[in-house]
Coordinates of C-alpha atoms in Angstrom, one line a residue:
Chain A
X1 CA -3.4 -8.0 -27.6
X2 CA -0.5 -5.6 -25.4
X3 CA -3.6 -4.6 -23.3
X4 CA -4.4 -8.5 -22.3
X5 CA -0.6 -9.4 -22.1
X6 CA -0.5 -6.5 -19.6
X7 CA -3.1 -7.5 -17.5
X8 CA -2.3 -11.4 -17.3
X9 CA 0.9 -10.0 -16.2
X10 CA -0.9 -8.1 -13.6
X11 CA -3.3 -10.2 -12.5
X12 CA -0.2 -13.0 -11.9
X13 CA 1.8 -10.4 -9.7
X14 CA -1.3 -9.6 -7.7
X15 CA -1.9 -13.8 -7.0
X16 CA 1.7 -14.3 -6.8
X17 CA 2.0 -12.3 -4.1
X18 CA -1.2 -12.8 -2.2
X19 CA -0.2 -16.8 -2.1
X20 CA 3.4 -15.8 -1.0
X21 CA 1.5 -13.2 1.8
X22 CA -1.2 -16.0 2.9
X23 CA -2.3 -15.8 6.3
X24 CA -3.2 -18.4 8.4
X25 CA -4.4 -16.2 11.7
X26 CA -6.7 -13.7 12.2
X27 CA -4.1 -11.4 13.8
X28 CA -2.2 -11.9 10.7
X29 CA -5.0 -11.1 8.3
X30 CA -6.4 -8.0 9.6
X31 CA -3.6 -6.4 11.4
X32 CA -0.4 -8.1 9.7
X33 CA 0.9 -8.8 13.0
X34 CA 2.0 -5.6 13.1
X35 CA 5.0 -6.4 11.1
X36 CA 4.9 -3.8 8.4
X37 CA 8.7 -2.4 8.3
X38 CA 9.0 -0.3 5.1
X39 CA 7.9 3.1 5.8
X40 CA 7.5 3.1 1.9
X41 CA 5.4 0.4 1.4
X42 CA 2.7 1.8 4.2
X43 CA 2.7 5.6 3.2
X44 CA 2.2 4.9 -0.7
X45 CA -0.3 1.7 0.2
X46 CA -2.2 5.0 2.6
X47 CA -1.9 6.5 -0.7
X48 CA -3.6 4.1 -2.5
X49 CA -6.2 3.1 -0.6
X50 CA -7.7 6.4 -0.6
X51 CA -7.4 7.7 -3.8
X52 CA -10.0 5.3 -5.5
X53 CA -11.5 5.3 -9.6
X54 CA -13.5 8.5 -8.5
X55 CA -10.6 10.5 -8.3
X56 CA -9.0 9.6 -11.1
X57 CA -11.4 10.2 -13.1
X58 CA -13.9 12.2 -11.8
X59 CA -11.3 14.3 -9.7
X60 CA -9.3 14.5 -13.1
X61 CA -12.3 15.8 -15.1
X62 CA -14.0 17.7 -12.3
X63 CA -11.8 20.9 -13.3
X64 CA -13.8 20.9 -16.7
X65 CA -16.6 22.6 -15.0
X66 CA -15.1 24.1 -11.1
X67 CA -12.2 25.5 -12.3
X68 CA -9.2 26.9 -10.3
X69 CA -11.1 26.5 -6.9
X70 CA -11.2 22.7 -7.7
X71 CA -7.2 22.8 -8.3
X72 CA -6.5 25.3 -5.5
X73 CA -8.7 23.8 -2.4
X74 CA -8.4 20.1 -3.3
X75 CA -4.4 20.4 -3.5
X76 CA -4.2 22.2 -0.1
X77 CA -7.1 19.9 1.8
X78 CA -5.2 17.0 0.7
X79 CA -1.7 18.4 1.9
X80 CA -2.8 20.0 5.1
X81 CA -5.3 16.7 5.6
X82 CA -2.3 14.1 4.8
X83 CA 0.6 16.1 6.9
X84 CA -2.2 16.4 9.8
X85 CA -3.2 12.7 9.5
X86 CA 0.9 11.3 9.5
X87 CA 2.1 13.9 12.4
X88 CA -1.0 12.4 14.7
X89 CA -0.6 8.7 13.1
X90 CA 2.4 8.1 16.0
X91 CA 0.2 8.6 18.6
X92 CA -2.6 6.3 16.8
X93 CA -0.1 4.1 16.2
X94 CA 1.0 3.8 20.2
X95 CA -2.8 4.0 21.1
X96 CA -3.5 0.9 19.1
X97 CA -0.9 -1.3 20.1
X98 CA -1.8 0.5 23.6
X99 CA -5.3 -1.4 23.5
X100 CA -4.3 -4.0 21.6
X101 CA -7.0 -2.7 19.2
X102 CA -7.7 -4.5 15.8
X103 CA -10.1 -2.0 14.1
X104 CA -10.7 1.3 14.3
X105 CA -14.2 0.4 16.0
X106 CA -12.5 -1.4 18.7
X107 CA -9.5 1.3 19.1
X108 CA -12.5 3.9 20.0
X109 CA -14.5 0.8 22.4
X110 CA -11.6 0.4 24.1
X111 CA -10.5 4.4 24.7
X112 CA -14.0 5.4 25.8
X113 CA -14.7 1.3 27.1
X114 CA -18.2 1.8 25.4
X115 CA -19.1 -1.1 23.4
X116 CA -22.0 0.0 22.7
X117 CA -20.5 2.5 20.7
X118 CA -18.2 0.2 18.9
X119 CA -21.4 -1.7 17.6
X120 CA -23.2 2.1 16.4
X121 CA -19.8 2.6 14.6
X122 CA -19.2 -0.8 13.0
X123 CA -22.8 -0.7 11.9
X124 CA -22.5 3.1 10.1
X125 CA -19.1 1.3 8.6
X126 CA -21.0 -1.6 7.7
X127 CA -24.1 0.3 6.0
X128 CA -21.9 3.5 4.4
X129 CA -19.2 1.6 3.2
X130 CA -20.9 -0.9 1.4
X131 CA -23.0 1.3 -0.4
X132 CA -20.0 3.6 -1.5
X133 CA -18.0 0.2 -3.1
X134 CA -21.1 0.4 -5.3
X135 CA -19.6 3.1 -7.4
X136 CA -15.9 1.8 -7.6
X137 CA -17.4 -1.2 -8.9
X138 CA -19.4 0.9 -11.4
X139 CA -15.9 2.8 -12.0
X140 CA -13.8 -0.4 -12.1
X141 CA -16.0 -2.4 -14.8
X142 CA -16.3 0.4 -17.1
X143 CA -12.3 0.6 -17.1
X144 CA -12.5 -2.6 -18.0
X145 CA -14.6 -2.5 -20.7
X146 CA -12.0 0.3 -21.9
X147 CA -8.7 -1.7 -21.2
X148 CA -9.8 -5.2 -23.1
X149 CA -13.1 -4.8 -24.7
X150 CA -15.4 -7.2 -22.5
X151 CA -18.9 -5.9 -21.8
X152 CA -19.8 -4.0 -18.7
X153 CA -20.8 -7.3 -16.8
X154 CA -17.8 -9.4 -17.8
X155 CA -16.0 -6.3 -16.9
X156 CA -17.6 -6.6 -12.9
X157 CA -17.3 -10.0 -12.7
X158 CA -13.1 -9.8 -13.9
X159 CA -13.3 -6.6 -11.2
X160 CA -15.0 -9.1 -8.2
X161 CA -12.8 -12.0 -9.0
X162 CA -9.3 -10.1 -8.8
X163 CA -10.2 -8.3 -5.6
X164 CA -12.1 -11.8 -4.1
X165 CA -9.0 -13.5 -4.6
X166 CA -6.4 -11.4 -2.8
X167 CA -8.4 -10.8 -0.1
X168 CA -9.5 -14.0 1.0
X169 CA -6.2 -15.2 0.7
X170 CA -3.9 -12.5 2.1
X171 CA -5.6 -10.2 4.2
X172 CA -4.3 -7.0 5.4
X173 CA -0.9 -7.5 4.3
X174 CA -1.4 -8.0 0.8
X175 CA -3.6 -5.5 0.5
X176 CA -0.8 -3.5 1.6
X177 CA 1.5 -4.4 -0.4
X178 CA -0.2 -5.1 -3.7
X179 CA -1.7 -1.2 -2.5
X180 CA 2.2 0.1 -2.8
X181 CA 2.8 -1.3 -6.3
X182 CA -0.9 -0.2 -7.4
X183 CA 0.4 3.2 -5.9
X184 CA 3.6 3.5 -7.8
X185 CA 1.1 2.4 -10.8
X186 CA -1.3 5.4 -9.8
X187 CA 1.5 8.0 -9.2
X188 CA 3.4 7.1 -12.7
X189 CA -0.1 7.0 -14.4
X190 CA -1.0 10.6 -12.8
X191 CA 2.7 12.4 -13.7
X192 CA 2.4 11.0 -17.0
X193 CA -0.9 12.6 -17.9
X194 CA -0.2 16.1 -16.1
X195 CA 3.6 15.8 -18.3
X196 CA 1.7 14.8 -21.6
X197 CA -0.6 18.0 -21.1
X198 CA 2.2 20.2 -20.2
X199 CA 3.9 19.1 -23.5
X200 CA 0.6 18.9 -25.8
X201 CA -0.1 23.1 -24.4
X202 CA 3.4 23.8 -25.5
X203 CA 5.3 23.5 -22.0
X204 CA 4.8 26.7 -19.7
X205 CA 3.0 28.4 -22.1
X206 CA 0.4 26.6 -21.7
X207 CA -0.9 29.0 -19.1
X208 CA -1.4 31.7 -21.9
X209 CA -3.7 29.3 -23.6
X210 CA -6.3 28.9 -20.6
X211 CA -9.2 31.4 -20.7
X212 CA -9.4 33.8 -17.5
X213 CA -12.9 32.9 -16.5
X214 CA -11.5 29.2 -16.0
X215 CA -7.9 30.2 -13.5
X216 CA -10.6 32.9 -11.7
X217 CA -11.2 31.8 -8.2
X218 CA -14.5 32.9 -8.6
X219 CA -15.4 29.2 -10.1
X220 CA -16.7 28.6 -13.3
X221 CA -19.9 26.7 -13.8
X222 CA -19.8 25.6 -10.1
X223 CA -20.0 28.3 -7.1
X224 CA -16.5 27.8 -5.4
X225 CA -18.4 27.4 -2.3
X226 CA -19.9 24.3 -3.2
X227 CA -16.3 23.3 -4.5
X228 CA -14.6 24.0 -1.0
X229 CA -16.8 21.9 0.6
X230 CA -16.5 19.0 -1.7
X231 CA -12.9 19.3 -1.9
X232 CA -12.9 19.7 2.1
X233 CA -15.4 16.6 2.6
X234 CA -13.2 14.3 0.7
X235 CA -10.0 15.0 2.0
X236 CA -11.6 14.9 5.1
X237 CA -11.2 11.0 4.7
X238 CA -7.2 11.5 4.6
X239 CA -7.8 12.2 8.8
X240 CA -10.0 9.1 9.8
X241 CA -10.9 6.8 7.0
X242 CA -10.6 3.6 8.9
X243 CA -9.4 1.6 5.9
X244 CA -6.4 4.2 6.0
X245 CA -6.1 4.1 9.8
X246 CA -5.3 0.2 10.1
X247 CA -2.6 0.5 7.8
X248 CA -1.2 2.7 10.4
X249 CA -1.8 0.4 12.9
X250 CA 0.1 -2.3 11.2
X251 CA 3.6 -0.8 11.3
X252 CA 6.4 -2.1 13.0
X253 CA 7.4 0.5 15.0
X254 CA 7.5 3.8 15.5
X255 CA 10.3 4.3 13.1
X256 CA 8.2 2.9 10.6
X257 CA 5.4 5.3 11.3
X258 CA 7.4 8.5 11.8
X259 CA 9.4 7.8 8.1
X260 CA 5.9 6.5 6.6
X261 CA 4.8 10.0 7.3
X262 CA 7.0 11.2 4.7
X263 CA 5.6 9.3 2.0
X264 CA 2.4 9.6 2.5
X265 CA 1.8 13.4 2.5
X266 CA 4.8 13.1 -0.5
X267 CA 3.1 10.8 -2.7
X268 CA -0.5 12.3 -2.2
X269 CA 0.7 15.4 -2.7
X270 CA 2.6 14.4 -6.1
X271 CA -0.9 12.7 -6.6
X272 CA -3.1 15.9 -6.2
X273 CA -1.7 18.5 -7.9
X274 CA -1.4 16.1 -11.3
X275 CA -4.7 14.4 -10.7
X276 CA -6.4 17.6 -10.1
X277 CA -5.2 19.9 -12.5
X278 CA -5.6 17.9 -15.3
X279 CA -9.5 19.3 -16.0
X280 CA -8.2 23.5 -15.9
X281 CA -4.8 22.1 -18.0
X282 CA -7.0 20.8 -20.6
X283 CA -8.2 24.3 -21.8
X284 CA -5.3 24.8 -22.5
X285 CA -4.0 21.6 -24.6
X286 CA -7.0 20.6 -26.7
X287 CA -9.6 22.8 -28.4
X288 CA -13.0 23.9 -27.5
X289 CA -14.7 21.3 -29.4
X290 CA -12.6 18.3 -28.4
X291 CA -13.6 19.4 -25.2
X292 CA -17.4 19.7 -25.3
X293 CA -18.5 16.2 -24.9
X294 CA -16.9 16.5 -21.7
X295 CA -18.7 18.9 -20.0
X296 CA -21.8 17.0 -19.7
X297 CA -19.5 13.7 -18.8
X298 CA -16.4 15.2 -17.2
X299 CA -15.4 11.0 -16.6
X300 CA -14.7 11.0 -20.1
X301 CA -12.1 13.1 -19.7
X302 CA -9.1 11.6 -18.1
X303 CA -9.6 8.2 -21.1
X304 CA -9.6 10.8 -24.2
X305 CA -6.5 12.5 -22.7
X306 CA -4.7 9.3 -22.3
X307 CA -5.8 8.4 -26.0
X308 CA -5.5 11.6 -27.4
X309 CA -1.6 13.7 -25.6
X310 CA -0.2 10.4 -24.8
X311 CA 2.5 8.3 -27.6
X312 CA 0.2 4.6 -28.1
X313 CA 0.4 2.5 -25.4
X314 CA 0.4 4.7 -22.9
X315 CA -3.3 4.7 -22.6
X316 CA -3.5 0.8 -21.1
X317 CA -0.7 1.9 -18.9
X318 CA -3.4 5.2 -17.9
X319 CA -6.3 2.5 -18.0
X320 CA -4.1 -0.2 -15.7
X321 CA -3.3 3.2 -13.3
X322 CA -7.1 3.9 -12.9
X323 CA -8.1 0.3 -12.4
X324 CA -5.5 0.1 -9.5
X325 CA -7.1 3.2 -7.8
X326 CA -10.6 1.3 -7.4
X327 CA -8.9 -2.2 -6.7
X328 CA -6.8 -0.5 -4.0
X329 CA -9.6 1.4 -2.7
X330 CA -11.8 -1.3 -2.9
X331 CA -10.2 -4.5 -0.9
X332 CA -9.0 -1.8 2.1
X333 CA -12.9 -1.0 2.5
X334 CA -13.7 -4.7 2.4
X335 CA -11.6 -5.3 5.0
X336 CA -12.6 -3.1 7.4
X337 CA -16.3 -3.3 6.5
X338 CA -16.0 -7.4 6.7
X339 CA -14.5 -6.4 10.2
X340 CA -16.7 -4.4 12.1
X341 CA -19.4 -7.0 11.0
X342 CA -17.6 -10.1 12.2
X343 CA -14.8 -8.5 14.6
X344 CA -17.0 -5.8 16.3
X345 CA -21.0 -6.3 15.7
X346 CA -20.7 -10.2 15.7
X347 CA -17.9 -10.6 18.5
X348 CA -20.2 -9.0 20.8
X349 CA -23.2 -10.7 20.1
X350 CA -21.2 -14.2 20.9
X351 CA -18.6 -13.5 22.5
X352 CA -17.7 -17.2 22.6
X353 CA -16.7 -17.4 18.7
X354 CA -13.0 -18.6 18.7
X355 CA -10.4 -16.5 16.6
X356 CA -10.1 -19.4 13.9
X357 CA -14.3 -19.1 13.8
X358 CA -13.9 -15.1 12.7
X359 CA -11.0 -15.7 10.8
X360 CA -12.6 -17.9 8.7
X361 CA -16.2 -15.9 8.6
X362 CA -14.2 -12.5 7.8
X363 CA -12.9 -14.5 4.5
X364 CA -16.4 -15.5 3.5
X365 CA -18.2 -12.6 4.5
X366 CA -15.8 -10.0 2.5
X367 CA -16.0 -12.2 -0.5
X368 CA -20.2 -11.9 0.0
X369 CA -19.9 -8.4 0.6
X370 CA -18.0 -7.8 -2.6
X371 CA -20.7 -9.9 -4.5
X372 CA -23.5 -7.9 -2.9
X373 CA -21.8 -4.6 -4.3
X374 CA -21.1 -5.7 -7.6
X375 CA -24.6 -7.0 -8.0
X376 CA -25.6 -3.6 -7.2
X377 CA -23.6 -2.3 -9.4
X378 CA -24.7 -4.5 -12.4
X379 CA -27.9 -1.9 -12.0
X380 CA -27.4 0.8 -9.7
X381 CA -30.4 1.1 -7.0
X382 CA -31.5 4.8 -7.1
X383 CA -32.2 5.3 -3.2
X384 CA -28.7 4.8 -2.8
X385 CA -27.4 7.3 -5.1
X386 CA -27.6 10.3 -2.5
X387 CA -26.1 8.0 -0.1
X388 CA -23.0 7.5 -2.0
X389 CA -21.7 11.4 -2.3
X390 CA -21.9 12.0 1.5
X391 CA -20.6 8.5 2.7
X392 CA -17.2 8.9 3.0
X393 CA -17.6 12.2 4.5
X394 CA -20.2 10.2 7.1
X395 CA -17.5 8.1 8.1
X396 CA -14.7 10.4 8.3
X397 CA -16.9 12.6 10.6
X398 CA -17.9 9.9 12.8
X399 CA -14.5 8.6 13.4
X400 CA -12.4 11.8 13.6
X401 CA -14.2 13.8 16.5
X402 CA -14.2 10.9 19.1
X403 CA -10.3 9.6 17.5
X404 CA -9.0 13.3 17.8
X405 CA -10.6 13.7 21.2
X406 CA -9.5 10.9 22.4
X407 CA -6.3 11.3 21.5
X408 CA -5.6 14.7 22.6
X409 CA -8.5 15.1 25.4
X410 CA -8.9 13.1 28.7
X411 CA -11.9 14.0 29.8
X412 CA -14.0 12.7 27.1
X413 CA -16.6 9.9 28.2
X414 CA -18.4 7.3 26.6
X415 CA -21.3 9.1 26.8
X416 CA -19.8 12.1 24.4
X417 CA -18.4 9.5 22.1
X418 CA -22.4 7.7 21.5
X419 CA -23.8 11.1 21.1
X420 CA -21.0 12.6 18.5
X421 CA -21.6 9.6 16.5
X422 CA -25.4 10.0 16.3
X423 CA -25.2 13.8 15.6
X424 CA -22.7 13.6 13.3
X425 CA -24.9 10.9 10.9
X426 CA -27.9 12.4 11.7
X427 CA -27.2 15.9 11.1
X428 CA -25.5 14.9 7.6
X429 CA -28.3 13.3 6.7
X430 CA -30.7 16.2 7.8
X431 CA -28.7 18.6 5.8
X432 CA -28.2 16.7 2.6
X433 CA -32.1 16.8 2.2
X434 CA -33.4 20.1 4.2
X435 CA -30.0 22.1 4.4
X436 CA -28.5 25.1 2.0
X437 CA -27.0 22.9 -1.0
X438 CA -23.9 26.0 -0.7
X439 CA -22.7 24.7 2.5
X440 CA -21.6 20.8 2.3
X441 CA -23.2 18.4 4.8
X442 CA -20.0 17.2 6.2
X443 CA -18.9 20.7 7.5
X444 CA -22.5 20.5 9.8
X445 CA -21.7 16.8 10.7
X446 CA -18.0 17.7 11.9
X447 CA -19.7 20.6 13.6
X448 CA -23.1 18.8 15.4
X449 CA -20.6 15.7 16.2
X450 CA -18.0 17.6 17.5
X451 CA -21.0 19.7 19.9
X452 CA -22.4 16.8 21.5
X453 CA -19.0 15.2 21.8
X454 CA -18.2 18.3 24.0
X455 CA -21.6 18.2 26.0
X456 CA -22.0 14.9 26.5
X457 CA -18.8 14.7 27.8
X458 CA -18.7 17.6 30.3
X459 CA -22.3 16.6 31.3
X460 CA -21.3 12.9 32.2
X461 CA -17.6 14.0 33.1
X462 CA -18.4 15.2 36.5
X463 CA -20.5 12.1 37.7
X464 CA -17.7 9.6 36.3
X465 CA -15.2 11.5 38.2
X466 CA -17.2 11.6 41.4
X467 CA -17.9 7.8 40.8
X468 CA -14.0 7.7 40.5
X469 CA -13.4 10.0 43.3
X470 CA -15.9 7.5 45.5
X471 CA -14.6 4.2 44.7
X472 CA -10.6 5.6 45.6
X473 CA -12.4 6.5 48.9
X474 CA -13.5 3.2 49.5
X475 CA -10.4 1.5 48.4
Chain B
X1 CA -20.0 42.9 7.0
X2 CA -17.2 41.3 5.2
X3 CA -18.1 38.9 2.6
X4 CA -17.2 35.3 2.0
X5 CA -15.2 35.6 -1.2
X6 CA -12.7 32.2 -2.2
X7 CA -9.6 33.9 -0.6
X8 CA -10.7 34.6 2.7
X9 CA -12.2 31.1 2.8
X10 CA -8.5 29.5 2.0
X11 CA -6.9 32.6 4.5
X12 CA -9.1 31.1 7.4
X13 CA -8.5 27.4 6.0
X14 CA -5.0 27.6 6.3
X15 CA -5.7 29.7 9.8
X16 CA -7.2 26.7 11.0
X17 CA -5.3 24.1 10.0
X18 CA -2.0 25.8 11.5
X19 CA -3.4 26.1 14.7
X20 CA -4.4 22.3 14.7
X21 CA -1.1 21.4 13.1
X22 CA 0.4 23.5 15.9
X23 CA -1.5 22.1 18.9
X24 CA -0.7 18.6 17.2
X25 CA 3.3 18.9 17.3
X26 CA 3.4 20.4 20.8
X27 CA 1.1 17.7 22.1
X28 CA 3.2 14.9 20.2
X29 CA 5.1 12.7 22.6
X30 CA 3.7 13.4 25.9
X31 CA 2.5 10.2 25.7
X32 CA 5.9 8.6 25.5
X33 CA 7.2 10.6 28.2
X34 CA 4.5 8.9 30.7
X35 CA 5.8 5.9 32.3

């Protein structure tokens, strides 16, 4: 009964706040005007947004079976990554309003004027991202099912409804801020569970409970190669997920940005090292057999803790933290995948749609987009299973060598910026089927993309210049 | 040859990422100080 209290009472802040966010302008929905002025509220919403269902519970329980490697890499990716992303995010921030840029597609279009390679982006976005909020979904209905006892579909259709409604109504800003208060949610859910294992092991001592063979850096079922690149692909995202990048873009100021910057690294720091630990810490706080359904199902995990080390109650506070991960996670992806369909892929096609026309498609079409995922989810379609472990990494790498470039290099053309985008998806691809399963296919998509970025620049560099050159001449 | 083991894989990790976070800061507000 607590658990359904709890979650009318969540579900009526969420619509509560969407109505009192409502946006009547397509500015206002997908950038927020650029009004966002707590540094706060934008680096724990960043937080949010990228830490999804998946990494609570899959990140939790992944330890089970990595080990330290899992702990060490993933809590220094995701520092370095987030301190990386929030000193660069000034100058994104200035680029943006620079360009007058909307999305991350059209931040790119405009840097390298190549809108050509705005659509190629938008369509990767399009085609990635929707197959990757097939698993939150997944994620989201089974917590669910946990929290207040309705079956799996009831569970999806709870999930699609919650997330449909803020959306349509509020846009970007109420993503971002229903993302802070899921965030707080996420970051007292995470200290509570590495706290409650610290005090189930017997406080510090709980290091003399876990076996070598799991704090060896060696890895433990897992070869720590494979671990560095998973943990290195997904924090990867932290640099140039465009669902984090337009909160960026919605600040204020500069102020905002450069004090947002402190929270973010701060709170997905705080967020890592709990989240992440919790599979090595378990060793050491239950006993071998309470752990051995949960090396087959490592998911399992970060539930039976909450059950198990936490006082009662604490569990649909655990289950409410979780569920926020994947609803956070999953509205930012909507809109920026609803986006780069109607802003960037459609806008070019017809030019002559009014903003009042996309505004009112980018409502419709995210609320079809979510229904399109969660009917995939109700029965998972196998070809997209490989799709969905490299898809974030896909993105990241097609967004952070032309961003980074462009950014910090003047001489790349539009011409590098087509061909880094192609190499990078292609080459993931190619190596997720033909490749050396030791080396992760993100690493050889950051490395193709960032290749032809460099050649196709230099190659098509000169000529532009000359062109340049030429037409100064004649003026 | 040396071989990969996990340290020397964080040791050129953290390598990296100092020299990017380094070339990051030092390239921070040139664009502000453009007119």
């Amino acid at each position: 009964m607590i658990n359904q209290i709890l979650l009318v009472a969540y579900v009526a802040v969420i619509v509560l706040l969407s109505w009192k966010l409502r946006q009547g302008t397509f500015s206002g929905f997908v950038l927020s005007d650029r009004n966002i002025a707590f540094p706060a509220v934008i680096g724990i919403a960043y937080t949010a947004a990228y830490f999804s269902a998946a990494s609570f519970l899959g990140g939790g329980g992944y330890g089970l079976t990595a080990g330290m490697p899992w702990v060490v890499f993933c809590a220094f990716f995701h520092v370095a990554f987030a301190c990386l992303a929030w000193l660069m995010a000034g100058k994104i921030w200035s680029m943006s309003k620079k360009y007058d840029a909307k999305t991350v597609p059209q931040l790119l279009e405009k840097r390298y004027n190549s809108p050509v390679g705005k659509v190629i982006l938008a369509a990767i976005m399009l085609l990635l991202y929707t197959v990757y909020l097939v698993p939150i979904f997944k994620g989201c209905a089974t917590l669910f099912q946990g929290l207040i006892g309705v079956s799996y579909l009831q569970g999806l259709i709870i999930a699609v409804a919650i997330v449909a409604v803020y959306y349509a109504i509020g846009g970007l800003p109420a993503i971002i801020w229903i993302g802070f208060i899921q965030g707080v949610l996420m970051l007292v859910g995470a200290v509570f569970l590495y706290g409650g294992l610290f005090s189930a092991g017997g406080g510090m001592q709980i290091w003399d409970h876990i076996p070598a063979a799991v704090l060896s850096m060696d890895g433990l079922n897992t070869p720590w190669q494979k671990t560095l690149g998973q943990a290195f692909a997904i924090s990867l995202g932290l640099l140039a997920l465009p669902d984090l990048l337009i909160m960026i873009f919605s600040a204020k100021d500069r102020r905002v940005v450069r004090f947002a910057g402190i929270w973010g690294p701060l709170s997905i720091a705080v967020y890592a090292v709990c989240v992440f630990s919790l599979g090595i810490l378990a060793y050491g706080a239950l006993s071998a057999e309470q752990l051995a359904p949960f090396m087959k199902n490592p998911d399992g995990l970060v539930p039976f803790l909450a059950k198990t080390i936490l006082p009662p109650g604490f569990d649909s506070i655990i289950l409410l933290a979780a569920i926020s991960a994947a609803m956070s996670t999953m509205s930012a992806i909507v809109l920026v995948t609803t986006t780069s369909l109607t802003s960037d892929i459609l806008r070019y096609l017809r030019p002559e749609i009014s903003d009042k026309g996309i505004l009112l498609l980018t409502r419709i079409v995210g609320v079809a987009i979510l229904l399109v995922a969660a009917v995939s989810a109700v029965n998972v379609p196998q070809q997209i299973v490989p799709l969905v472990s490299v898809s974030m990494g896909v993105i990241a790498c097609c967004v952070f060598v032309p961003l980074f470039f462009g950014l910090y290099w003047q001489r790349g053309t539009s011409t590098g910026f087509i061909a880094s985008l192609l190499a990078s998806f292609l080459s993931v691809v190619a190596w997720y089927f033909y490749g050396n399963p030791l080396i992760h296919p993100v690493f050889i998509g950051l490395i193709c993309g960032t290749l032809a970025y460099l050649a196709g620049s230099l190659a098509t560099g000169g000529a532009a210049r000359a062109l340049d050159a030429e037409k100064s001449k004649a003026g | 040859m040396i071989m990969p083991t996990p340290y020397l894989a964080l040791l050129v990790s953290i390598a990296v990422m100092l020299a990017v976070t380094i070339f990051v800061l030092l390239n921070r507000y040139n664009d502000e100080a453009a007119p």
